[in-house]
């Protein structure tokens, strides 16, 4: 279980401080699939970084499984079971996919074991296990490889920051299938920052962040119809997905 308790976050600018997150409190129960959405610039990605430990709250506390992790860094949180997937996955010239999976798992995976994780995310393992994590991989391939590393870690809390960003329609459709499988098999909780209606549609719960505050929160069946029926829907959900398209 992850709990944010009255969390705020400010950044310093030339003319003083600017509040990005204001007094946010909510809890993610174990084995839940949560999607955080809202208008651009509302604080969604900042919230994800606060949970991962990339940023530290200006005030408030963050708890994970009854442990206060507010002052912990990324590595300490990772050891507790919190994973973070970047909006734009990092490329590593000279490092093979199997190397990343071994690093993520913390053990010397056999090729067959690494292939199982790649198969889970819809990649033909024989074609990818020895590939370098470089510019030869597409955005969609990198996203799925990154998810495979999360699976290899056996993480209990996975945070994905706009996983659909920068990928084509075919990759997006495959990504949805990966998340649907993760939702069915999840041993922990999943939190996704997303505008996409198709991702919102597979959530257990939706949290809407507007101007750094929670404006709506609840089960998908309660929040999504109201969200799509409001003027805010245009800002919160990519209109292309309603027409069958995607990024």
Short mmCIF file of N, CA and C in Angstrom, two decimals, residues 170-231:
data_model
loop_
_atom_site.label_atom_id
_atom_site.label_comp_id
_atom_site.label_asym_id
_atom_site.label_seq_id
_atom_site.Cartn_x
_atom_site.Cartn_y
_atom_site.Cartn_z
N UNK A 170 0.21 1.17 -34.00
CA UNK A 170 0.40 -0.28 -33.86
C UNK A 170 1.04 -0.60 -32.51
N UNK A 171 2.08 0.16 -32.17
CA UNK A 171 2.76 -0.06 -30.89
C UNK A 171 1.84 0.23 -29.73
N UNK A 172 1.00 1.27 -29.86
CA UNK A 172 0.07 1.61 -28.80
C UNK A 172 -0.93 0.49 -28.55
N UNK A 173 -1.45 -0.10 -29.62
CA UNK A 173 -2.41 -1.19 -29.48
C UNK A 173 -1.77 -2.38 -28.78
N UNK A 174 -0.50 -2.67 -29.11
CA UNK A 174 0.21 -3.76 -28.45
C UNK A 174 0.50 -3.43 -27.00
N UNK A 175 0.76 -2.16 -26.73
CA UNK A 175 1.03 -1.73 -25.36
C UNK A 175 -0.20 -1.93 -24.47
N UNK A 176 -1.37 -1.64 -25.01
CA UNK A 176 -2.61 -1.85 -24.26
C UNK A 176 -2.75 -3.32 -23.88
N UNK A 177 -2.45 -4.22 -24.82
CA UNK A 177 -2.54 -5.65 -24.55
C UNK A 177 -1.57 -6.06 -23.45
N UNK A 178 -0.37 -5.47 -23.46
CA UNK A 178 0.61 -5.76 -22.40
C UNK A 178 0.07 -5.34 -21.04
N UNK A 179 -0.51 -4.13 -20.96
CA UNK A 179 -1.04 -3.67 -19.68
C UNK A 179 -2.25 -4.49 -19.23
N UNK A 180 -3.05 -4.95 -20.19
CA UNK A 180 -4.18 -5.81 -19.83
C UNK A 180 -3.68 -7.11 -19.21
N UNK A 181 -2.60 -7.68 -19.79
CA UNK A 181 -2.02 -8.90 -19.22
C UNK A 181 -1.41 -8.63 -17.84
N UNK A 182 -0.74 -7.47 -17.72
CA UNK A 182 -0.16 -7.13 -16.42
C UNK A 182 -1.25 -6.99 -15.37
N UNK A 183 -2.35 -6.39 -15.75
CA UNK A 183 -3.46 -6.19 -14.81
C UNK A 183 -4.00 -7.54 -14.33
N UNK A 184 -4.08 -8.51 -15.24
CA UNK A 184 -4.61 -9.83 -14.89
C UNK A 184 -3.66 -10.60 -13.98
N UNK A 185 -2.34 -10.41 -14.21
CA UNK A 185 -1.35 -11.22 -13.50
C UNK A 185 -0.62 -10.47 -12.39
N UNK A 186 -0.99 -9.22 -12.18
CA UNK A 186 -0.23 -8.37 -11.25
C UNK A 186 -0.15 -8.95 -9.84
N UNK A 187 1.10 -9.01 -9.33
CA UNK A 187 1.33 -9.40 -7.94
C UNK A 187 1.42 -8.18 -7.04
N UNK A 188 1.39 -7.01 -7.66
CA UNK A 188 1.47 -5.76 -6.91
C UNK A 188 0.54 -4.73 -7.52
N UNK A 189 0.85 -3.47 -7.30
CA UNK A 189 0.01 -2.38 -7.81
C UNK A 189 0.66 -1.73 -9.03
N UNK A 190 -0.17 -1.19 -9.91
CA UNK A 190 0.30 -0.51 -11.11
C UNK A 190 -0.33 0.88 -11.14
N UNK A 191 0.50 1.89 -11.37
CA UNK A 191 0.00 3.24 -11.52
C UNK A 191 0.51 3.79 -12.85
N UNK A 192 -0.41 4.25 -13.69
CA UNK A 192 -0.05 4.78 -15.00
C UNK A 192 -0.51 6.23 -15.12
N UNK A 193 0.40 7.09 -15.56
CA UNK A 193 0.04 8.47 -15.90
C UNK A 193 -0.35 8.46 -17.37
N UNK A 194 -1.57 8.83 -17.71
CA UNK A 194 -1.99 8.72 -19.10
C UNK A 194 -3.17 9.63 -19.42
N UNK A 195 -3.24 10.04 -20.70
CA UNK A 195 -4.39 10.76 -21.25
C UNK A 195 -5.31 9.81 -22.00
N UNK A 196 -4.85 8.60 -22.28
CA UNK A 196 -5.51 7.74 -23.24
C UNK A 196 -6.74 7.03 -22.67
N UNK A 197 -7.85 7.17 -23.39
CA UNK A 197 -9.10 6.57 -22.92
C UNK A 197 -9.00 5.05 -22.83
N UNK A 198 -8.27 4.43 -23.75
CA UNK A 198 -8.17 2.97 -23.71
C UNK A 198 -7.42 2.49 -22.48
N UNK A 199 -6.48 3.28 -21.99
CA UNK A 199 -5.80 2.92 -20.74
C UNK A 199 -6.72 3.19 -19.55
N UNK A 200 -7.44 4.31 -19.61
CA UNK A 200 -8.41 4.61 -18.55
C UNK A 200 -9.45 3.51 -18.43
N UNK A 201 -9.79 2.90 -19.55
CA UNK A 201 -10.83 1.87 -19.57
C UNK A 201 -10.44 0.57 -18.88
N UNK A 202 -9.15 0.35 -18.63
CA UNK A 202 -8.75 -0.89 -17.95
C UNK A 202 -8.33 -0.62 -16.50
N UNK A 203 -8.54 0.59 -16.03
CA UNK A 203 -8.18 0.93 -14.65
C UNK A 203 -9.19 0.38 -13.65
N UNK A 204 -8.72 0.10 -12.44
CA UNK A 204 -9.63 -0.16 -11.33
C UNK A 204 -10.13 1.16 -10.77
N UNK A 205 -9.22 2.13 -10.73
CA UNK A 205 -9.53 3.43 -10.14
C UNK A 205 -8.87 4.53 -10.96
N UNK A 206 -9.52 5.69 -11.03
CA UNK A 206 -8.99 6.84 -11.76
C UNK A 206 -8.82 8.02 -10.80
N UNK A 207 -7.67 8.67 -10.89
CA UNK A 207 -7.39 9.87 -10.12
C UNK A 207 -7.17 11.01 -11.12
N UNK A 208 -7.91 12.09 -10.98
CA UNK A 208 -7.78 13.23 -11.88
C UNK A 208 -7.05 14.36 -11.14
N UNK A 209 -5.93 14.80 -11.73
CA UNK A 209 -5.14 15.89 -11.15
C UNK A 209 -5.33 17.14 -12.00
N UNK A 210 -5.78 18.21 -11.38
CA UNK A 210 -5.98 19.50 -12.07
C UNK A 210 -5.35 20.60 -11.23
N UNK A 211 -4.47 21.38 -11.86
CA UNK A 211 -3.80 22.48 -11.14
C UNK A 211 -3.15 22.00 -9.85
N UNK A 212 -2.54 20.82 -9.90
CA UNK A 212 -1.78 20.31 -8.76
C UNK A 212 -2.60 19.72 -7.64
N UNK A 213 -3.91 19.57 -7.85
CA UNK A 213 -4.78 19.03 -6.81
C UNK A 213 -5.65 17.90 -7.39
N UNK A 214 -6.11 17.03 -6.51
CA UNK A 214 -7.03 15.98 -6.93
C UNK A 214 -8.41 16.58 -7.09
N UNK A 215 -8.92 16.54 -8.33
CA UNK A 215 -10.26 17.08 -8.59
C UNK A 215 -11.32 15.98 -8.64
N UNK A 216 -10.91 14.76 -8.96
CA UNK A 216 -11.80 13.62 -8.95
C UNK A 216 -11.01 12.37 -8.60
N UNK A 217 -11.67 11.42 -7.94
CA UNK A 217 -11.02 10.16 -7.61
C UNK A 217 -12.09 9.13 -7.30
N UNK A 218 -11.91 7.93 -7.84
CA UNK A 218 -12.88 6.88 -7.54
C UNK A 218 -12.79 5.74 -8.53
N UNK A 219 -13.71 4.76 -8.42
CA UNK A 219 -13.74 3.63 -9.35
C UNK A 219 -13.93 4.10 -10.79
N UNK A 220 -13.35 3.37 -11.72
CA UNK A 220 -13.44 3.75 -13.14
C UNK A 220 -14.88 3.97 -13.59
N UNK A 221 -15.78 3.09 -13.21
CA UNK A 221 -17.17 3.18 -13.69
C UNK A 221 -17.87 4.43 -13.20
N UNK A 222 -17.36 5.04 -12.13
CA UNK A 222 -17.95 6.28 -11.63
C UNK A 222 -17.28 7.50 -12.22
N UNK A 223 -15.95 7.47 -12.33
CA UNK A 223 -15.21 8.66 -12.74
C UNK A 223 -15.17 8.84 -14.25
N UNK A 224 -14.95 7.76 -15.01
CA UNK A 224 -14.75 7.90 -16.45
C UNK A 224 -15.95 8.49 -17.19
N UNK A 225 -17.19 8.03 -16.95
CA UNK A 225 -18.32 8.64 -17.68
C UNK A 225 -18.45 10.14 -17.44
N UNK A 226 -18.24 10.55 -16.18
CA UNK A 226 -18.33 11.97 -15.86
C UNK A 226 -17.18 12.74 -16.50
N UNK A 227 -15.99 12.12 -16.54
CA UNK A 227 -14.82 12.77 -17.13
C UNK A 227 -15.01 12.98 -18.62
N UNK A 228 -15.47 11.96 -19.31
CA UNK A 228 -15.65 12.06 -20.76
C UNK A 228 -16.83 12.93 -21.15
N UNK A 229 -17.76 13.11 -20.21
CA UNK A 229 -18.92 13.93 -20.49
C UNK A 229 -18.75 15.38 -20.13
N UNK A 230 -17.55 15.72 -19.62
CA UNK A 230 -17.33 17.11 -19.19
C UNK A 230 -16.43 17.84 -20.16
N UNK A 231 -16.37 19.15 -20.00
CA UNK A 231 -15.49 19.96 -20.85
C UNK A 231 -14.03 19.60 -20.61
#
